[in-house]
GROMACS .gro file of C-alpha atoms in nm:
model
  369
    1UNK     CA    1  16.219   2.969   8.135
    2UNK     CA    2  15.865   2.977   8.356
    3UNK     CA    3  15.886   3.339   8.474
    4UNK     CA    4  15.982   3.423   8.112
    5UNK     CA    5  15.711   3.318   7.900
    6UNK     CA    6  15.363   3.213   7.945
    7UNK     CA    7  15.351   2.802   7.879
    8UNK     CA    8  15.145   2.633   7.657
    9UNK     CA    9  14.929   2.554   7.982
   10UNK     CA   10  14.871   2.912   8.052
   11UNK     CA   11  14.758   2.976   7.746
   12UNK     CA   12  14.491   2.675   7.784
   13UNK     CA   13  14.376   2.845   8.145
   14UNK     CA   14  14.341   3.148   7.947
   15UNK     CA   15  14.161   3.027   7.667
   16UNK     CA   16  13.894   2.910   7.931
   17UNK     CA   17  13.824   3.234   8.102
   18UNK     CA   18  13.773   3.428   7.776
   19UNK     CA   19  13.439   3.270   7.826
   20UNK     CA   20  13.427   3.593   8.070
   21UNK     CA   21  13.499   3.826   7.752
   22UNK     CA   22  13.338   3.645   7.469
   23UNK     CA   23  12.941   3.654   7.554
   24UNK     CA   24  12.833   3.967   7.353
   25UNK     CA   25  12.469   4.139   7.326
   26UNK     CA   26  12.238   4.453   7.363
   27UNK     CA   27  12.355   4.750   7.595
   28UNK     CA   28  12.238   4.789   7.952
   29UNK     CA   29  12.087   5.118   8.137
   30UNK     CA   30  12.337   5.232   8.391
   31UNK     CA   31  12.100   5.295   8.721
   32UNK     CA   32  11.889   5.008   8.876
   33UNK     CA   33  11.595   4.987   9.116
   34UNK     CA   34  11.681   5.129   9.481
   35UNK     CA   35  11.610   4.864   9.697
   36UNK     CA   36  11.318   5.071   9.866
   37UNK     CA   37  11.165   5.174   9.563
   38UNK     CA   38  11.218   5.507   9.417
   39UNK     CA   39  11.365   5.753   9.656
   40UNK     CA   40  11.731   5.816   9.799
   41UNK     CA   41  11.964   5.503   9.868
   42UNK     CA   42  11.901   5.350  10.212
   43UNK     CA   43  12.186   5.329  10.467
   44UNK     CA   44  12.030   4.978  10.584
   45UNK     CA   45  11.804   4.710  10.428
   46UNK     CA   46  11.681   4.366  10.438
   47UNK     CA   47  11.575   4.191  10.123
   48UNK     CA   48  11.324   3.963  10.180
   49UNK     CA   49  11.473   3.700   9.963
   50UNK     CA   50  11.706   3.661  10.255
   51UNK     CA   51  11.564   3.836  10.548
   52UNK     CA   52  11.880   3.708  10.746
   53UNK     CA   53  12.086   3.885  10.621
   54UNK     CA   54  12.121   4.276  10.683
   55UNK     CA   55  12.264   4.546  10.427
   56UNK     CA   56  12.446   4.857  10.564
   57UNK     CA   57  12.631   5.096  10.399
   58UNK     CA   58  12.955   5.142  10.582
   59UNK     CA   59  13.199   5.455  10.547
   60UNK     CA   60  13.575   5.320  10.527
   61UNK     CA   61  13.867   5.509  10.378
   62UNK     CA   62  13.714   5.786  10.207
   63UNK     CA   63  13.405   5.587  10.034
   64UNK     CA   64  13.120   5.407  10.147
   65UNK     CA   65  13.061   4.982  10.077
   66UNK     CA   66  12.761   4.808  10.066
   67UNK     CA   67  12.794   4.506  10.314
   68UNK     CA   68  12.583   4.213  10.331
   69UNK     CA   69  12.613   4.091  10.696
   70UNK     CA   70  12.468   3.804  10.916
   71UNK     CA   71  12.539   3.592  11.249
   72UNK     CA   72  12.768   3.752  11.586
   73UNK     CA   73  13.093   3.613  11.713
   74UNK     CA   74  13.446   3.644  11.593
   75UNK     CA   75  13.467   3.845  11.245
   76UNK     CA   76  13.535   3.685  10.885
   77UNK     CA   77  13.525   3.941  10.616
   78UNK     CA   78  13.435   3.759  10.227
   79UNK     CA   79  13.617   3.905   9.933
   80UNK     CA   80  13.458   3.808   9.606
   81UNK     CA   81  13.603   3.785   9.261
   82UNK     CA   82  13.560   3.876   8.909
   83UNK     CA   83  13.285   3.997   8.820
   84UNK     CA   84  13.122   3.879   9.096
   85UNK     CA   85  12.982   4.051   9.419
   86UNK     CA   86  12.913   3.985   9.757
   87UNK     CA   87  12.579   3.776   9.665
   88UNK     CA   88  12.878   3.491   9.585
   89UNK     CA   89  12.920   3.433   9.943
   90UNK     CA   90  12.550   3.379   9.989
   91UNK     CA   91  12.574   3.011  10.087
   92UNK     CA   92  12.864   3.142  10.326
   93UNK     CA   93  12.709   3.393  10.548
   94UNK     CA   94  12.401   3.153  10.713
   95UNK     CA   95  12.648   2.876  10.749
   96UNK     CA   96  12.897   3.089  10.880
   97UNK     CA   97  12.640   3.229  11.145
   98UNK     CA   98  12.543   2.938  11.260
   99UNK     CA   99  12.873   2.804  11.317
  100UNK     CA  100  12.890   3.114  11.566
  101UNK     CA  101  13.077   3.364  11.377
  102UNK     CA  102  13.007   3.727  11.208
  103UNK     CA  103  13.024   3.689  10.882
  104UNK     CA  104  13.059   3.954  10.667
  105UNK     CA  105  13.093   4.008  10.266
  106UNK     CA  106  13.127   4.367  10.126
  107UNK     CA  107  13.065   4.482   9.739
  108UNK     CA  108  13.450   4.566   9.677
  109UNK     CA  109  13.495   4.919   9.528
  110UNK     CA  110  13.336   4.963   9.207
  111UNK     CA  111  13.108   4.698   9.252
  112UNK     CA  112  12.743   4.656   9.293
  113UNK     CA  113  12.622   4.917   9.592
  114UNK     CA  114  12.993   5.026   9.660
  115UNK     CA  115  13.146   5.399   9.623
  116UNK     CA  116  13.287   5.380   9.244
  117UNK     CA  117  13.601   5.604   9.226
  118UNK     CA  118  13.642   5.788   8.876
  119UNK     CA  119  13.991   5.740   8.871
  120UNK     CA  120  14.100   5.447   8.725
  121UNK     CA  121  14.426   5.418   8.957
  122UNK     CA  122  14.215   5.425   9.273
  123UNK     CA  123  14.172   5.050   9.162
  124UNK     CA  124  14.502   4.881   9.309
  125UNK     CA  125  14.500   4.593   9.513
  126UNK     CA  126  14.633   4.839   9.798
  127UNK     CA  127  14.270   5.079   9.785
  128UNK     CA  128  14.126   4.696   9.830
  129UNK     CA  129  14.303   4.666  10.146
  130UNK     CA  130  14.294   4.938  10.306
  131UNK     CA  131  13.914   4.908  10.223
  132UNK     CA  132  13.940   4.604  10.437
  133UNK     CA  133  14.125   4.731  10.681
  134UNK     CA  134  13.895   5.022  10.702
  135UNK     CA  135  13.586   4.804  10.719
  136UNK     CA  136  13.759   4.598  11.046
  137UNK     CA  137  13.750   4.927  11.216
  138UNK     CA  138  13.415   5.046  11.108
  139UNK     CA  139  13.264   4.731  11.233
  140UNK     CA  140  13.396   4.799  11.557
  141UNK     CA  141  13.656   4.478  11.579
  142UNK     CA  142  14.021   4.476  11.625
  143UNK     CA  143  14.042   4.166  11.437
  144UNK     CA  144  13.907   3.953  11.224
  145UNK     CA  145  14.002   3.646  10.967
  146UNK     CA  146  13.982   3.739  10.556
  147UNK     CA  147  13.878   3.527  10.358
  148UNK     CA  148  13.915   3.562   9.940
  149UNK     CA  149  13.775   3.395   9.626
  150UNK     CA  150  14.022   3.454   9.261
  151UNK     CA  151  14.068   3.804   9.286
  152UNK     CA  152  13.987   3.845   9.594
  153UNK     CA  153  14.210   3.581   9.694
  154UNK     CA  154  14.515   3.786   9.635
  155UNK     CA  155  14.377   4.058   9.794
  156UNK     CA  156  14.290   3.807  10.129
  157UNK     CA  157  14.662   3.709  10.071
  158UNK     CA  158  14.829   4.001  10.104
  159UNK     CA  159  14.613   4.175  10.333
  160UNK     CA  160  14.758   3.891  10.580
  161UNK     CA  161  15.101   3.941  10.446
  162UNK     CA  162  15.107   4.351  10.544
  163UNK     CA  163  14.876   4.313  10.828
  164UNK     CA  164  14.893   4.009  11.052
  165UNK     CA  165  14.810   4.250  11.327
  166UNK     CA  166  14.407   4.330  11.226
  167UNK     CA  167  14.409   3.988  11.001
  168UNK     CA  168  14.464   3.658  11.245
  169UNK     CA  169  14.422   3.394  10.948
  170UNK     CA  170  14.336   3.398  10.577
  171UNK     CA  171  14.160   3.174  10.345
  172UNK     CA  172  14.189   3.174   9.991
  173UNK     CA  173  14.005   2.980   9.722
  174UNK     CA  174  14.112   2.916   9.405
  175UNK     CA  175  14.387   3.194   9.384
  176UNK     CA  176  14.754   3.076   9.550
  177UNK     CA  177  14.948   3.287   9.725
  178UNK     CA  178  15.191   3.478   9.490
  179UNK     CA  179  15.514   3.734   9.595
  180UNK     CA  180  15.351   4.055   9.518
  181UNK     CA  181  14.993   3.937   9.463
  182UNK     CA  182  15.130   3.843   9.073
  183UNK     CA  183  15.440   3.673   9.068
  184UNK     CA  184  15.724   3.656   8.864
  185UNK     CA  185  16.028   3.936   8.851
  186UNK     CA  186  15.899   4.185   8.548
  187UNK     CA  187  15.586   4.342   8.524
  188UNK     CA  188  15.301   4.103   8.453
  189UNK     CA  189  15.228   4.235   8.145
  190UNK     CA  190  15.499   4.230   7.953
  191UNK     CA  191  15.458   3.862   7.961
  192UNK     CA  192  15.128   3.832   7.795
  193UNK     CA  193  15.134   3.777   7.428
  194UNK     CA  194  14.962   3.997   7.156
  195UNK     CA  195  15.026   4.033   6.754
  196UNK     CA  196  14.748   4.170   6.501
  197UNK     CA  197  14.540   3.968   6.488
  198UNK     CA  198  14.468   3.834   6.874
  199UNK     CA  199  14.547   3.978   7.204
  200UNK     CA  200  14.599   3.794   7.527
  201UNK     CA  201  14.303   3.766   7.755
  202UNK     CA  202  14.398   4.023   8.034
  203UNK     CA  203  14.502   4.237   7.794
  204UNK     CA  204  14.200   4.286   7.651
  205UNK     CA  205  13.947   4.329   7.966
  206UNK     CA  206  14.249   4.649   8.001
  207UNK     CA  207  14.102   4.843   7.672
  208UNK     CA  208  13.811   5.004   7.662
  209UNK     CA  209  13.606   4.773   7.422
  210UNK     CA  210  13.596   4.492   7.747
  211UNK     CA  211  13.299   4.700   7.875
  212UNK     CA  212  13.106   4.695   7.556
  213UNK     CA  213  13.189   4.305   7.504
  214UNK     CA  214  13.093   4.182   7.873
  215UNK     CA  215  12.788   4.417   7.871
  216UNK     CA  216  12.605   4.443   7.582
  217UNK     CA  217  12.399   4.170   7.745
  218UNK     CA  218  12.469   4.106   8.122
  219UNK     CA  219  12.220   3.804   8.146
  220UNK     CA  220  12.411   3.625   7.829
  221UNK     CA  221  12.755   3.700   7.995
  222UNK     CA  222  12.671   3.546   8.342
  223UNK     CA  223  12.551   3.208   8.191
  224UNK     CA  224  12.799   3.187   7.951
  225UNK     CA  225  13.056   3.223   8.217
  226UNK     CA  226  12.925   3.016   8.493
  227UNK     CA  227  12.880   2.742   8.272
  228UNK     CA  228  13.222   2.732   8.061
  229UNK     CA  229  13.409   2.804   8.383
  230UNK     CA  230  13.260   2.520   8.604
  231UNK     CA  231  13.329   2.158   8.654
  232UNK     CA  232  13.020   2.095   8.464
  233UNK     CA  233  13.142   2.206   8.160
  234UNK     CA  234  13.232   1.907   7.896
  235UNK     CA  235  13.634   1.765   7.953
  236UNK     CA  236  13.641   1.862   7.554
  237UNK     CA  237  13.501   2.232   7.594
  238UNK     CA  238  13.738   2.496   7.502
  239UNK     CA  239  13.499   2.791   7.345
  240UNK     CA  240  13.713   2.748   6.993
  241UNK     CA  241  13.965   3.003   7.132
  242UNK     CA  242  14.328   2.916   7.016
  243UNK     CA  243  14.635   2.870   7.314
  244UNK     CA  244  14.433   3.169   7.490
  245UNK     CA  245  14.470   3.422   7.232
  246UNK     CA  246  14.138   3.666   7.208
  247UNK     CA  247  14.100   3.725   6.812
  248UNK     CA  248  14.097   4.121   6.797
  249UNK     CA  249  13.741   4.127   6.624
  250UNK     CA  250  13.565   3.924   6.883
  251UNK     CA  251  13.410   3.630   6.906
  252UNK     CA  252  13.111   3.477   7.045
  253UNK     CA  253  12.995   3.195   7.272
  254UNK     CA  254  12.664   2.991   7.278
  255UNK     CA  255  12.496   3.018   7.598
  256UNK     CA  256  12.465   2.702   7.757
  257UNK     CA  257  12.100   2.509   7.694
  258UNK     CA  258  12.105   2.538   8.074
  259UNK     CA  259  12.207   2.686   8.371
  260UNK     CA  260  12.445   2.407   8.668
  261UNK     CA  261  12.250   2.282   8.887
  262UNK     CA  262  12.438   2.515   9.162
  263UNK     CA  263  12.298   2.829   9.003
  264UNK     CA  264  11.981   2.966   8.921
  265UNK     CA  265  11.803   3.257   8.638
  266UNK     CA  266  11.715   3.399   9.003
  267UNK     CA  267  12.091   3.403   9.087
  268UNK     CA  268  12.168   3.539   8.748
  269UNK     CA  269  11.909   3.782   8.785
  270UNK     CA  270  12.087   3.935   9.153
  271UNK     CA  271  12.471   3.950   8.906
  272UNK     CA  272  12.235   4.124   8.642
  273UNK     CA  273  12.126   4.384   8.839
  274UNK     CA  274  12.424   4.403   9.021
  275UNK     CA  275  12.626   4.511   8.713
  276UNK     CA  276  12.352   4.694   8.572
  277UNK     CA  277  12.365   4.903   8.885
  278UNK     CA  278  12.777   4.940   8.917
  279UNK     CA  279  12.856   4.921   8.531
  280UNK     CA  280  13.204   4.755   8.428
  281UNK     CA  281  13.438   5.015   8.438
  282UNK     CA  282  13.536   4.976   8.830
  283UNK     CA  283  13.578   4.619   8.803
  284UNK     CA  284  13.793   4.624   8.459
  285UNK     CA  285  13.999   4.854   8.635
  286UNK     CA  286  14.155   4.610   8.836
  287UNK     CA  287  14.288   4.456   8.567
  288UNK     CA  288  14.391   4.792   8.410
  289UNK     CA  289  14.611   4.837   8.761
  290UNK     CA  290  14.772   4.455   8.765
  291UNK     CA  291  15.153   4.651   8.660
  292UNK     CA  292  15.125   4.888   8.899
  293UNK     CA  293  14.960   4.658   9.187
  294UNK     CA  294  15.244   4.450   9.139
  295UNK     CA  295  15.520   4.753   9.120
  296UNK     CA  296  15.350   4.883   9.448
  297UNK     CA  297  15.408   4.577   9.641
  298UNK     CA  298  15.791   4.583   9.541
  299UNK     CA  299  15.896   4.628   9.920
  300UNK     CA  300  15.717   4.308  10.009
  301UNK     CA  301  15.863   4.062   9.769
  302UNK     CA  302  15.944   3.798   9.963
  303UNK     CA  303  15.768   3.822  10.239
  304UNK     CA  304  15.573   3.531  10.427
  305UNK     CA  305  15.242   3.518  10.524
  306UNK     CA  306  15.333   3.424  10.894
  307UNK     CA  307  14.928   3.348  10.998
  308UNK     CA  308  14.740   3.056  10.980
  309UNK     CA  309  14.617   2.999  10.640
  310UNK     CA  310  14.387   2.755  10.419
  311UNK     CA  311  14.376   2.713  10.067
  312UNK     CA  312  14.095   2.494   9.859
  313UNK     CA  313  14.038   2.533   9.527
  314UNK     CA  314  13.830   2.279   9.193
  315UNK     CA  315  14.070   2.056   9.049
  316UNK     CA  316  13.863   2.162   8.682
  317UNK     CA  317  13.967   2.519   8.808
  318UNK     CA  318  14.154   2.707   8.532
  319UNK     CA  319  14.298   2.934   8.756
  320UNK     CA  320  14.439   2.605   8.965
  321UNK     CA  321  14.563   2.459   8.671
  322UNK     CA  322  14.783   2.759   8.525
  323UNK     CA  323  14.933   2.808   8.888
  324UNK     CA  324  14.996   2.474   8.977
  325UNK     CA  325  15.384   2.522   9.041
  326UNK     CA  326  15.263   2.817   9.250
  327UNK     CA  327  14.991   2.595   9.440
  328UNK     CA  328  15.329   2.371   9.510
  329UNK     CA  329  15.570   2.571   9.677
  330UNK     CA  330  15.352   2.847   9.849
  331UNK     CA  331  15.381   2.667  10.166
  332UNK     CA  332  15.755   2.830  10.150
  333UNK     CA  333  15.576   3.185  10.192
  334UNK     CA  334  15.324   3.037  10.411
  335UNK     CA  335  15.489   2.841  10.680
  336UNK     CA  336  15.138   2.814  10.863
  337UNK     CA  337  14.935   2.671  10.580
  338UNK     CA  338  14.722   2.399  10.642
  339UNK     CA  339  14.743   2.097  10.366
  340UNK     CA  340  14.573   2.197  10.054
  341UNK     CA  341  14.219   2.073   9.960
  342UNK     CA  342  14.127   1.982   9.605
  343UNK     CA  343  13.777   1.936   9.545
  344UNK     CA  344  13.712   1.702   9.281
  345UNK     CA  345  13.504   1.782   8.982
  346UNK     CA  346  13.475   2.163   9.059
  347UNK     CA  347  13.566   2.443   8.815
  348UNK     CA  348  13.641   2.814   8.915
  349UNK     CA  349  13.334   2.930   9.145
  350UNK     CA  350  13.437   2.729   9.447
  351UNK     CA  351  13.211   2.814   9.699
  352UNK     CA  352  12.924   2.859   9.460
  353UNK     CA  353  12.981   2.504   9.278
  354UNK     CA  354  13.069   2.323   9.624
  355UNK     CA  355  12.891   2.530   9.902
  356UNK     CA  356  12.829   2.266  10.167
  357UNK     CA  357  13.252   2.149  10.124
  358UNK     CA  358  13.371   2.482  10.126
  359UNK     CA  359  13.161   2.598  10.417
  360UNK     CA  360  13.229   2.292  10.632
  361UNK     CA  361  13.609   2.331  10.526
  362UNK     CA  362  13.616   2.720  10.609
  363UNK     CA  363  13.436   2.638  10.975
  364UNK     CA  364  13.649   2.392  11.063
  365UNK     CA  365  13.978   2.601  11.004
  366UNK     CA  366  13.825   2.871  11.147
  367UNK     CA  367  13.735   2.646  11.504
  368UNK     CA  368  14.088   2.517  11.516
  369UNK     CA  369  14.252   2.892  11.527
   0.00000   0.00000   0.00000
């Protein structure tokens, strides 16, 4: 049965984003540069690599995020993915502002700039939202749109789904909608395989020996991964993993000979220091939370995300392809969803890989509302 077992399919998708996992190296320091030099952190800055855009620290439900902000008008708040940070939207925010809206994209908790909570169950997708929710109010709007890229796509999702009242539309790339962010009737991961000698992907960014394995060498791990996750990567490129299975002692992955042409060493460098800065342990903890996430949203199973809502994702997107019966009927929890766009040729970092598309697609939906 589907919600029984992972298929064959899943285990494909899988295979792909152990990319993520698999690019090993030397350790990292934990602290980075401030952005002012030495001294306390600022409350506000503007780097000069983008001197449109303005960083604040904002308080909002008990810690503070780092926002990256730019243009005025109606609000749209940018949730990033894994391990990503708000330096994913960055092709977002001017064309956002210039379409007339404020567009802003916060460092989710334990990312980056952002307040990183010790406890590892202050990491469920419901601390995301009300971080959201928080950051609405701090900016000083009643409203505004979400929008969400893989992880944070479920967290754009159901942020609509408990809160049409502060969230007027939602836009999600790559990620579907899902009932309870995750799907399926039993805890996610009792569904993921594991014997002794491999371990399902997920499983293993939950153990402690993910952070050692994505950080031993940050710069490694961010090429590796843009490059075997994209649309650029080879039809024929799998990283030798087997039906997504991660072999318990490790494995590695060649860095590619060079970067897409969408992304730069410069834009490695800002992911570098980003996760220099934050460490892995915040981000990982997502992933350590998916059970419980999906146990917390029990009351809402079901429920329909009643506000306008677009969804684009790559058609080379491994997330796309392992949820493509969920990319089919989500319109039956989304009554308002506009028709799906599929770019062609894109992998999993949509609005990195296809910035002009996505941006022209996200302005557009936003105009019509």
């Amino acid at each position: 049965m589907r919600n029984a077992l992972f298929s064959r399919r899943d285990m494909v998708w899988a295979g792909g984003a152990l990319a993520v996992g698999a690019a090993l190296a030397k350790p990292f320091d934990a602290a980075a540069t401030e952005p002012g030099g030495a001294g306390p952190e600022p409350t506000s800055w503007v780097d000069s690599a983008m001197p449109e855009v303005t960083h604040r620290m904002i308080e909002t439900n008990g810690l503070r995020l780092h926002v990256a902000e730019q243009g005025t008008g109606p609000l749209v708040i940018l949730c990033h993915g894994f391990p990503e940070c708000w330096y994913s939207w960055r092709h977002q925010l001017p064309a956002l502002a210039k379409a007339g809206f404020r567009a802003v994209a916060p460092d989710l908790r334990g990312y980056g700039r952002s307040d990183r909570p010790e406890e590892v169950e202050k990491y469920t997708i419901l601390h995301d939202i009300g971080d959201i929710v928080g950051l609405v109010d701090a900016l000083g709007a009643k409203q505004a749109v979400i929008a969400g890229h893989d992880i944070g796509a479920p967290i754009a999702w159901q942020a609509a789904l408990l809160r049409p009242d502060r969230f007027r539309a939602v836009i999600a790339l790559s990620a579907p909608f899902r009932p309870r962010a995750f799907g399926g009737s039993v805890p996610p991961t009792t569904l993921m395989p594991r014997d002794e000698n491999a371990v399902f992907y997920q499983l293993f960014l939950q153990g402690p020996e993910a952070e050692a394995a994505l950080g031993r060498d940050l710069r490694r791990t961010f090429r590796a991964q843009f490059y075997a996750l994209s649309g650029d990567r080879p039809p024929s490129a799998g990283g030798g993993f087997p039906a997504g299975m991660m072999p318990r002692k490790g494995a590695l992955l060649s860095e590619p000979a060079s970067l897409p042409v969408w992304v730069t060493e410069s834009d490695v460098d800002v992911y570098v220091e980003a996760f220099t800065r934050s460490g892995l342990r915040g981000p990982l903890s997502w992933w350590r939370n998916i059970d419980r996430s999906w146990d917390l949203l029990a009351a809402f199973g079901g429920a329909a995300v009643t506000v306008p809502a677009l969804y684009t994702a790559g058609d080379r997107d491994f997330v796309a392809a392992v949820f493509q019966q969920d990319i089919a009927r989500q319109s039956s929890f989304v009554p308002k969803l506009r028709p799906t766009i599929m770019l062609r040729g894109c992998g999993h970092w949509t609005q990195q890989e296809r910035a002009a598309e996505v941006s022209a697609a996200m302005i557009d939906f936003l105009r019509q509302l």
